[in-house]
Amino acid sequence: MRAIRRLVIRMRSLFTNERQEAELEREIAGHLSFLEDEFRSQGMSAEDARLAARRAYGGVDQVKQMHREERAFQGMARLTMDLRYAWRQLRQSPGFALMAVLMLALGIGATTTIFSIVEGVLLRPLPFPEPGRLMMLGDVLEGSNCAFCSQPRVTATDVRNYMRDSHSFTHLGGYQEVAYELSGNGEPLAIDAARMSGETFAALGTQPLLGRVFTQAEDDQNAPLAVLSYGLWQTRFHGDAGVLGKKILLARKPYTVIGVMPRDFAFPLIQGRLDQSQLWVPMSPEPWEFAAGSAASWRMRMVGRLAPGVTPEQAQQDAERVAQATMRDYPAFMSSLRIRAVVKPLREDTVNGARPLLRTLFFAVVVVQLIACANLAGLLLVRSIGRRREIAVRMALGARAGALLRQAVVESMLLSLAGGVLGLMLAWMALRVGVSLLPETLPRLQEIGLDWQVAIFALAVAVLTGFVCGLAPAFAAIRTSVNETLKQGGRTGTAGGGHTRLRTILVVGEIAVAMVLLTASGLLLRSFEKMREVDPGFQPDHTLAALYVLPLMHYATQDGIDRFNDQLLEQLRALPAVKAVGISSMLPSAGNSIGVSVIPDGYVSAKSEGLHMVAPSMVLGDPFAALGIRMLRGRAFTDADKAGAPLVAIVNHKFAEHYWPGQDPVGKRIRRGMPETVSPWMTVVGEVDDVKLGAADDKTMEQFYQPATQLVASEGALASAGELDADDGWIVVRSAVPPRQMEDALRSVVQRIDPQLPLYQMQALQDVVAESEAPRRFNTTLITSFALAALLLSVLGIYSVIAFSVAARRQELAIRVALGCRRTRILRLVLTSGLKVALAGCALGVLGAAAASQLLRSFLFGVSPFDPLVLGLSALGMLSVAFLASALPAKRAALVDPLLAVRSE
Amino acid sequence: MPSKDKNSMQLLQGTLDLIILRTLSAMGPRHAYQISTRLQQVSDSLLQLNQGTLYPALVRLEQYGWIKGSWGMTENNREAKFYAITKAGEKALAEEKARWRQMAGLVERVLLEEH
């Protein structure tokens, strides 16, 4: 209470200064006269008494000041005064002020924008309540090649067992991404969807926007229910609230719509992709999913919410116990398989891949911010030199050092705050524009907003810089003797060796760090180029690809499926301009490969080797010709390699080299499964070149191809009862015309055979390849944008420092000209000083780049961190912009009017 | 910034307030000069403070609402600002007195323990 009362009075006294001052004056006068009276009564003369009274009282002005300080928030009154003064000062040199503010705004704006985008895309907490309690649960298959198991996956049996027997989760459920043909209202549509246990919705904890989600009981009872995504509800059902209760057809089976999820709900979260699930149906596993090959098929995933008080480690142990029990019940044909349970945060799963990039970006943010601050510091230094005389005059007139320092700090803080606020505004605008320009493939695009943490960080650094840089020059100015400075007269610009050195160091420093970023960006660009130079093993040009999935309801027999495939191939081949047609379960570059375990005949594996995981492709028609994959040995498949015929396979070069090094693989045999699995041998009839299944900078995998019609036969004990061959695949058409022109023809052929069947993801193969390059392109673009921001800022830095120092030296230059110095010499003088600084910065920058290379190594592909070409080019680039930045001030210096030498002073 | 006379006894934080309040409470309304004279008497001139040092303390106490200033005339017809202790001031004085005694007692005990 007391404090508040005092505050109110103090605040009021801010505005009632004059009355208070007058009263104080009166009171002091009274006090002095009492003292005088007393001294007079002791027998002093009037004059002596007056002096004695003053002495006893103490400094009158000091007392007044103390009084005022006590009375008012003196700090605040002073601040408004200082602010007014700083404003006047800045108005007198608008060029300087504008430059400083813009520089900071640019730095803060750029870093905040770029980082906000990254944060929005990669780092936002998952859009679920208490995301930290959400865990992924899955198996690690011992001995399997982990290229196939970056995400822990589970089998249908696992889903059942973990849900039934683990006790660490309040809710735990499985899910699997699937592709469905959606029909029943309007055109058939291919959609991405997910099968989910009823428990999965409960685990995620998101409430539906409309209606409800299905329960575990409904899942168990195979209830045909569907929950729509907001997007699908809008596009397909026009946001109609009456959609609840409607019937839709999924793979031509009727389902009832019971709910619509909110707009920001996405699950499963797929990193780097926007085509998330559009619809969710109960998992309702079929009996065959627990038997034969499906029991050894890790194609589902699980997510659970940790029970209160349970740690991830405890959950892991609990899951491990269930995994052990599951393993004990393995059927004979998979008895050698060993699994380990893993429990890890869902967040880690979706965000993990972004960590190295994040570190690098943080580094980039800091660098750009440092450059912006170095610029501000440099500017303030230059300015302080020009103002030394003014400060000296003020000190000579009795200004206190403390007040001068305070004013200097207030001024630079004003600049940095203005720059910061403008920067945030720039960032906000850039984000609005940027989001609309970003590729739509980025996930959670709509969530991108200003990242306040980074914004506050940037602002804080700016203010700190303002404080330090404002203080330093003022300190320096105060330290220099008033006399000296005043004697030096107008030529202060040329003096102050310490300042010049500090300024030069700052510019050298910022060029150096800009060089580091420039080099990093150069290395990434070069890696990108290298990746594009990689021979992917196929020819993506002139090839159109589209996925089809035959709905089981209509294609319940192998005959029906075979008839569809035969007709498809035949009719496509008959199209004009078509050169080759194939169907393949694997599309190069699409990154959709799976891994299966095989046994190569006659290969004795080392104990540590574990499973022989390879990527299989089930093919029909002439996929090698359609995809442009080179045959190295043997023959391609023919129409004679069908169901019932001897089982055949084609392996890739890497496979052949691994298991039969230096030998002809043709005639060798392989079979599916583990050693204990009963499965028939397939004879290798050919060897083809290695193909990049994912991005070109990914590892090449061992592969084998087999006729899709022989799949079930080749699976032996792994085949499920009633399993059908070749009911889905990528149609690949190589044509003489651009693939775009083939789209309609392909669609109409499919519709002629089955008017309802939709095609998924129809794309030119070149676009698929481009998509596989997207992550690297994204990284490269990001770092390059930071590098450009850094470059721009350091150019401004060089420019401003040189321009201001030229301005300060104008008189000196004018004298030189007047004395007959040629203008070209002056031009050269200024340019050389700029280049010298740039050269030193580049040299340091190369060292810095070497130090930072470790951070970057994981992003490089086919390029050494010390690539001489990149280093050379960045240095050259830096030098040329430094040259340009000094050219303008140099020109101005050369044109200086010699009369200036006479005019002033 | 108040300059400190090294020879004079340094006043403990808040002590000056206490003395002023006590003076006004015991002697009735007084103006600043009278208060400072009283201070010197009480302290046997040990407290050689500049008389002006008193003002910030008076302002502070007035802002707390513990004393109230009003202009009046002295016996020899000079105008002066007379400060009087308020009700809140009396209460505060009692509290401060108690606190001071407690504090002094504590310090005394600590000093005794040293021997």
CSV table of N, CA and C in Angstrom, one decimal, chain A residues 235-320:
chain,number,residue,atom,x,y,z
A,235,THR,N,-13.8,-30.7,-49.2
A,235,THR,CA,-13.7,-30.8,-50.6
A,235,THR,C,-14.8,-31.8,-51.2
A,236,ARG,N,-15.0,-32.9,-50.5
A,236,ARG,CA,-15.9,-33.9,-51.1
A,236,ARG,C,-17.3,-33.7,-50.6
A,237,PHE,N,-17.5,-33.2,-49.4
A,237,PHE,CA,-18.8,-33.1,-48.9
A,237,PHE,C,-19.3,-31.7,-48.7
A,238,HIS,N,-18.5,-30.7,-49.1
A,238,HIS,CA,-18.8,-29.3,-49.1
A,238,HIS,C,-19.1,-28.8,-47.7
A,239,GLY,N,-18.5,-29.4,-46.7
A,239,GLY,CA,-18.7,-29.0,-45.3
A,239,GLY,C,-20.1,-29.2,-44.8
A,240,ASP,N,-20.8,-30.2,-45.4
A,240,ASP,CA,-22.2,-30.5,-45.1
A,240,ASP,C,-22.2,-31.2,-43.7
A,241,ALA,N,-22.9,-30.6,-42.7
A,241,ALA,CA,-23.0,-31.2,-41.4
A,241,ALA,C,-23.9,-32.4,-41.5
A,242,GLY,N,-24.7,-32.6,-42.5
A,242,GLY,CA,-25.6,-33.7,-42.6
A,242,GLY,C,-24.8,-35.0,-43.1
A,243,VAL,N,-23.5,-34.9,-43.2
A,243,VAL,CA,-22.7,-36.0,-43.7
A,243,VAL,C,-22.7,-37.1,-42.7
A,244,LEU,N,-22.9,-36.8,-41.4
A,244,LEU,CA,-22.9,-37.8,-40.4
A,244,LEU,C,-24.1,-38.8,-40.7
A,245,GLY,N,-23.7,-40.1,-40.6
A,245,GLY,CA,-24.7,-41.1,-40.9
A,245,GLY,C,-24.8,-41.5,-42.3
A,246,LYS,N,-24.2,-40.7,-43.2
A,246,LYS,CA,-24.2,-41.1,-44.7
A,246,LYS,C,-23.3,-42.3,-44.9
A,247,LYS,N,-23.7,-43.0,-46.0
A,247,LYS,CA,-22.9,-44.2,-46.4
A,247,LYS,C,-21.9,-43.8,-47.5
A,248,ILE,N,-20.7,-44.2,-47.4
A,248,ILE,CA,-19.7,-44.1,-48.4
A,248,ILE,C,-19.1,-45.4,-48.8
A,249,LEU,N,-18.5,-45.5,-50.0
A,249,LEU,CA,-17.9,-46.8,-50.3
A,249,LEU,C,-16.4,-46.6,-50.3
A,250,LEU,N,-15.7,-47.5,-49.6
A,250,LEU,CA,-14.3,-47.5,-49.6
A,250,LEU,C,-13.9,-48.9,-50.1
A,251,ALA,N,-13.1,-48.9,-51.2
A,251,ALA,CA,-12.7,-50.1,-51.9
A,251,ALA,C,-14.0,-50.9,-52.2
A,252,ARG,N,-15.1,-50.1,-52.5
A,252,ARG,CA,-16.4,-50.6,-52.9
A,252,ARG,C,-17.1,-51.3,-51.7
A,253,LYS,N,-16.7,-51.1,-50.5
A,253,LYS,CA,-17.4,-51.7,-49.3
A,253,LYS,C,-18.0,-50.5,-48.6
A,254,PRO,N,-19.3,-50.7,-48.2
A,254,PRO,CA,-20.0,-49.5,-47.5
A,254,PRO,C,-19.5,-49.3,-46.1
A,255,TYR,N,-19.3,-48.0,-45.8
A,255,TYR,CA,-19.0,-47.5,-44.5
A,255,TYR,C,-19.9,-46.4,-44.1
A,256,THR,N,-20.1,-46.2,-42.8
A,256,THR,CA,-21.0,-45.1,-42.3
A,256,THR,C,-20.1,-44.0,-41.7
A,257,VAL,N,-20.3,-42.8,-42.2
A,257,VAL,CA,-19.6,-41.6,-41.7
A,257,VAL,C,-20.1,-41.3,-40.3
A,258,ILE,N,-19.2,-41.3,-39.3
A,258,ILE,CA,-19.7,-41.0,-37.9
A,258,ILE,C,-19.1,-39.7,-37.3
A,259,GLY,N,-18.1,-39.2,-38.0
A,259,GLY,CA,-17.4,-38.0,-37.4
A,259,GLY,C,-16.5,-37.2,-38.4
A,260,VAL,N,-16.2,-36.0,-38.0
A,260,VAL,CA,-15.3,-35.2,-38.8
A,260,VAL,C,-14.3,-34.6,-37.8
A,261,MET,N,-13.0,-34.8,-38.1
A,261,MET,CA,-12.0,-34.3,-37.2
A,261,MET,C,-11.7,-32.8,-37.4
A,262,PRO,N,-11.2,-32.1,-36.4
A,262,PRO,CA,-10.9,-30.6,-36.6
A,262,PRO,C,-9.8,-30.4,-37.7
A,263,ARG,N,-9.7,-29.2,-38.1
A,263,ARG,CA,-8.8,-28.8,-39.2
A,263,ARG,C,-7.4,-29.1,-39.0
A,264,ASP,N,-6.9,-28.9,-37.7
A,264,ASP,CA,-5.5,-29.1,-37.5
A,264,ASP,C,-5.1,-30.5,-37.1
A,265,PHE,N,-6.1,-31.4,-37.2
A,265,PHE,CA,-5.7,-32.8,-36.8
A,265,PHE,C,-5.1,-33.5,-38.0
A,266,ALA,N,-3.9,-34.1,-37.7
A,266,ALA,CA,-3.3,-34.9,-38.8
A,266,ALA,C,-2.6,-36.1,-38.1
A,267,PHE,N,-2.9,-37.2,-38.6
A,267,PHE,CA,-2.3,-38.4,-38.1
A,267,PHE,C,-2.5,-39.6,-39.1
A,268,PRO,N,-1.6,-40.4,-39.3
A,268,PRO,CA,-0.2,-40.4,-38.9
A,268,PRO,C,0.5,-39.1,-39.4
A,269,LEU,N,1.5,-38.6,-38.6
A,269,LEU,CA,2.2,-37.4,-39.1
A,269,LEU,C,3.4,-37.9,-40.0
A,270,ILE,N,3.4,-37.5,-41.2
A,270,ILE,CA,4.5,-38.0,-42.1
A,270,ILE,C,5.3,-36.8,-42.4
A,271,GLN,N,6.6,-36.9,-42.0
A,271,GLN,CA,7.5,-35.8,-42.1
A,271,GLN,C,7.7,-35.4,-43.6
A,272,GLY,N,7.6,-34.2,-43.9
A,272,GLY,CA,8.0,-33.7,-45.2
A,272,GLY,C,6.8,-34.0,-46.2
A,273,ARG,N,5.7,-34.4,-45.7
A,273,ARG,CA,4.6,-34.6,-46.7
A,273,ARG,C,3.3,-34.0,-46.3
A,274,LEU,N,2.5,-33.5,-47.3
A,274,LEU,CA,1.3,-32.9,-46.9
A,274,LEU,C,0.1,-33.8,-47.1
A,275,ASP,N,0.3,-34.9,-48.0
A,275,ASP,CA,-0.8,-35.8,-48.3
A,275,ASP,C,-1.0,-36.7,-47.1
A,276,GLN,N,-1.5,-36.2,-46.0
A,276,GLN,CA,-1.7,-37.0,-44.8
A,276,GLN,C,-3.0,-37.7,-45.0
A,277,SER,N,-3.3,-38.5,-44.0
A,277,SER,CA,-4.6,-39.3,-44.1
A,277,SER,C,-5.8,-38.4,-44.2
A,278,GLN,N,-6.7,-38.8,-45.1
A,278,GLN,CA,-7.9,-38.0,-45.3
A,278,GLN,C,-9.1,-38.6,-44.6
A,279,LEU,N,-8.9,-39.8,-44.1
A,279,LEU,CA,-10.0,-40.5,-43.5
A,279,LEU,C,-9.5,-41.7,-42.6
A,280,TRP,N,-10.3,-42.0,-41.6
A,280,TRP,CA,-9.9,-43.1,-40.7
A,280,TRP,C,-11.0,-44.1,-40.5
A,281,VAL,N,-10.5,-45.4,-40.6
A,281,VAL,CA,-11.5,-46.5,-40.4
A,281,VAL,C,-10.9,-47.4,-39.3
A,282,PRO,N,-11.8,-48.2,-38.7
A,282,PRO,CA,-11.3,-49.1,-37.7
A,282,PRO,C,-10.3,-50.1,-38.3
A,283,MET,N,-9.3,-50.4,-37.5
A,283,MET,CA,-8.3,-51.4,-37.9
A,283,MET,C,-8.9,-52.7,-38.3
A,284,SER,N,-9.8,-53.2,-37.4
A,284,SER,CA,-10.5,-54.5,-37.6
A,284,SER,C,-9.7,-55.5,-38.4
A,285,PRO,N,-8.6,-56.0,-37.8
A,285,PRO,CA,-7.7,-56.9,-38.6
A,285,PRO,C,-8.4,-58.2,-39.0
A,286,GLU,N,-8.1,-58.7,-40.2
A,286,GLU,CA,-8.7,-59.9,-40.8
A,286,GLU,C,-7.9,-61.1,-40.1
A,287,PRO,N,-8.5,-62.2,-40.1
A,287,PRO,CA,-7.8,-63.4,-39.5
A,287,PRO,C,-6.5,-63.7,-40.2
A,288,TRP,N,-6.5,-63.5,-41.5
A,288,TRP,CA,-5.2,-63.8,-42.2
A,288,TRP,C,-4.0,-62.9,-41.9
A,289,GLU,N,-4.3,-61.8,-41.3
A,289,GLU,CA,-3.2,-60.9,-40.9
A,289,GLU,C,-2.4,-61.4,-39.7
A,290,PHE,N,-3.0,-62.4,-39.0
A,290,PHE,CA,-2.2,-63.0,-37.9
A,290,PHE,C,-1.5,-64.3,-38.3
A,291,ALA,N,-1.7,-64.7,-39.6
A,291,ALA,CA,-1.2,-66.0,-40.0
A,291,ALA,C,-0.1,-65.8,-41.1
A,292,ALA,N,0.7,-66.8,-41.3
A,292,ALA,CA,1.7,-66.9,-42.3
A,292,ALA,C,2.5,-65.6,-42.5
A,293,GLY,N,2.7,-65.2,-43.8
A,293,GLY,CA,3.6,-64.1,-44.1
A,293,GLY,C,3.2,-62.8,-43.4
A,294,SER,N,1.9,-62.6,-43.1
A,294,SER,CA,1.5,-61.4,-42.5
A,294,SER,C,2.1,-61.3,-41.0
A,295,ALA,N,2.2,-62.5,-40.4
A,295,ALA,CA,2.7,-62.6,-39.1
A,295,ALA,C,4.1,-62.1,-39.0
A,296,ALA,N,4.8,-62.2,-40.1
A,296,ALA,CA,6.2,-61.8,-40.2
A,296,ALA,C,6.3,-60.5,-41.0
A,297,SER,N,5.2,-59.7,-41.1
A,297,SER,CA,5.3,-58.5,-41.9
A,297,SER,C,5.1,-57.3,-41.0
A,298,TRP,N,6.2,-56.6,-40.8
A,298,TRP,CA,6.2,-55.4,-39.9
A,298,TRP,C,5.7,-54.2,-40.7
A,299,ARG,N,4.4,-54.0,-40.8
A,299,ARG,CA,3.9,-52.9,-41.7
A,299,ARG,C,3.0,-52.0,-40.9
A,300,MET,N,2.8,-52.3,-39.7
A,300,MET,CA,1.9,-51.4,-38.9
A,300,MET,C,2.7,-50.6,-37.9
A,301,ARG,N,2.1,-49.6,-37.3
A,301,ARG,CA,2.8,-48.9,-36.3
A,301,ARG,C,1.8,-48.7,-35.1
A,302,MET,N,2.4,-48.3,-33.9
A,302,MET,CA,1.6,-48.2,-32.7
A,302,MET,C,1.9,-46.9,-32.0
A,303,VAL,N,0.9,-46.3,-31.4
A,303,VAL,CA,1.1,-45.1,-30.6
A,303,VAL,C,0.3,-45.3,-29.3
A,304,GLY,N,0.9,-44.8,-28.2
A,304,GLY,CA,0.2,-44.9,-26.9
A,304,GLY,C,0.5,-43.7,-26.0
A,305,ARG,N,-0.4,-43.5,-25.1
A,305,ARG,CA,-0.3,-42.5,-24.1
A,305,ARG,C,0.1,-43.1,-22.8
A,306,LEU,N,1.3,-42.7,-22.3
A,306,LEU,CA,1.9,-43.2,-21.1
A,306,LEU,C,0.9,-43.0,-19.9
A,307,ALA,N,0.7,-44.0,-19.1
A,307,ALA,CA,-0.1,-43.9,-17.9
A,307,ALA,C,0.6,-43.0,-16.9
A,308,PRO,N,-0.2,-42.3,-16.1
A,308,PRO,CA,0.4,-41.4,-15.1
A,308,PRO,C,1.4,-42.1,-14.3
A,309,GLY,N,2.6,-41.5,-14.1
A,309,GLY,CA,3.6,-42.0,-13.2
A,309,GLY,C,4.5,-43.0,-13.9
A,310,VAL,N,4.2,-43.4,-15.1
A,310,VAL,CA,5.0,-44.4,-15.8
A,310,VAL,C,6.1,-43.7,-16.6
A,311,THR,N,7.3,-44.1,-16.5
A,311,THR,CA,8.4,-43.5,-17.3
A,311,THR,C,8.5,-44.2,-18.6
A,312,PRO,N,9.1,-43.6,-19.6
A,312,PRO,CA,9.3,-44.3,-20.9
A,312,PRO,C,10.1,-45.6,-20.7
A,313,GLU,N,11.1,-45.5,-19.8
A,313,GLU,CA,11.9,-46.7,-19.5
A,313,GLU,C,11.1,-47.9,-19.0
A,314,GLN,N,10.2,-47.5,-18.1
A,314,GLN,CA,9.3,-48.6,-17.5
A,314,GLN,C,8.5,-49.2,-18.6
A,315,ALA,N,7.9,-48.3,-19.4
A,315,ALA,CA,7.1,-48.7,-20.5
A,315,ALA,C,7.9,-49.6,-21.5
A,316,GLN,N,9.1,-49.3,-21.7
A,316,GLN,CA,10.0,-50.1,-22.6
A,316,GLN,C,10.2,-51.5,-22.0
A,317,GLN,N,10.4,-51.6,-20.7
A,317,GLN,CA,10.6,-52.9,-20.1
A,317,GLN,C,9.3,-53.7,-20.2
A,318,ASP,N,8.2,-53.0,-19.9
A,318,ASP,CA,6.9,-53.7,-20.0
A,318,ASP,C,6.7,-54.2,-21.4
A,319,ALA,N,7.0,-53.4,-22.4
A,319,ALA,CA,6.8,-53.8,-23.8
A,319,ALA,C,7.8,-54.9,-24.1
A,320,GLU,N,9.0,-54.9,-23.6
A,320,GLU,CA,10.0,-55.9,-23.9
A,320,GLU,C,9.4,-57.3,-23.4
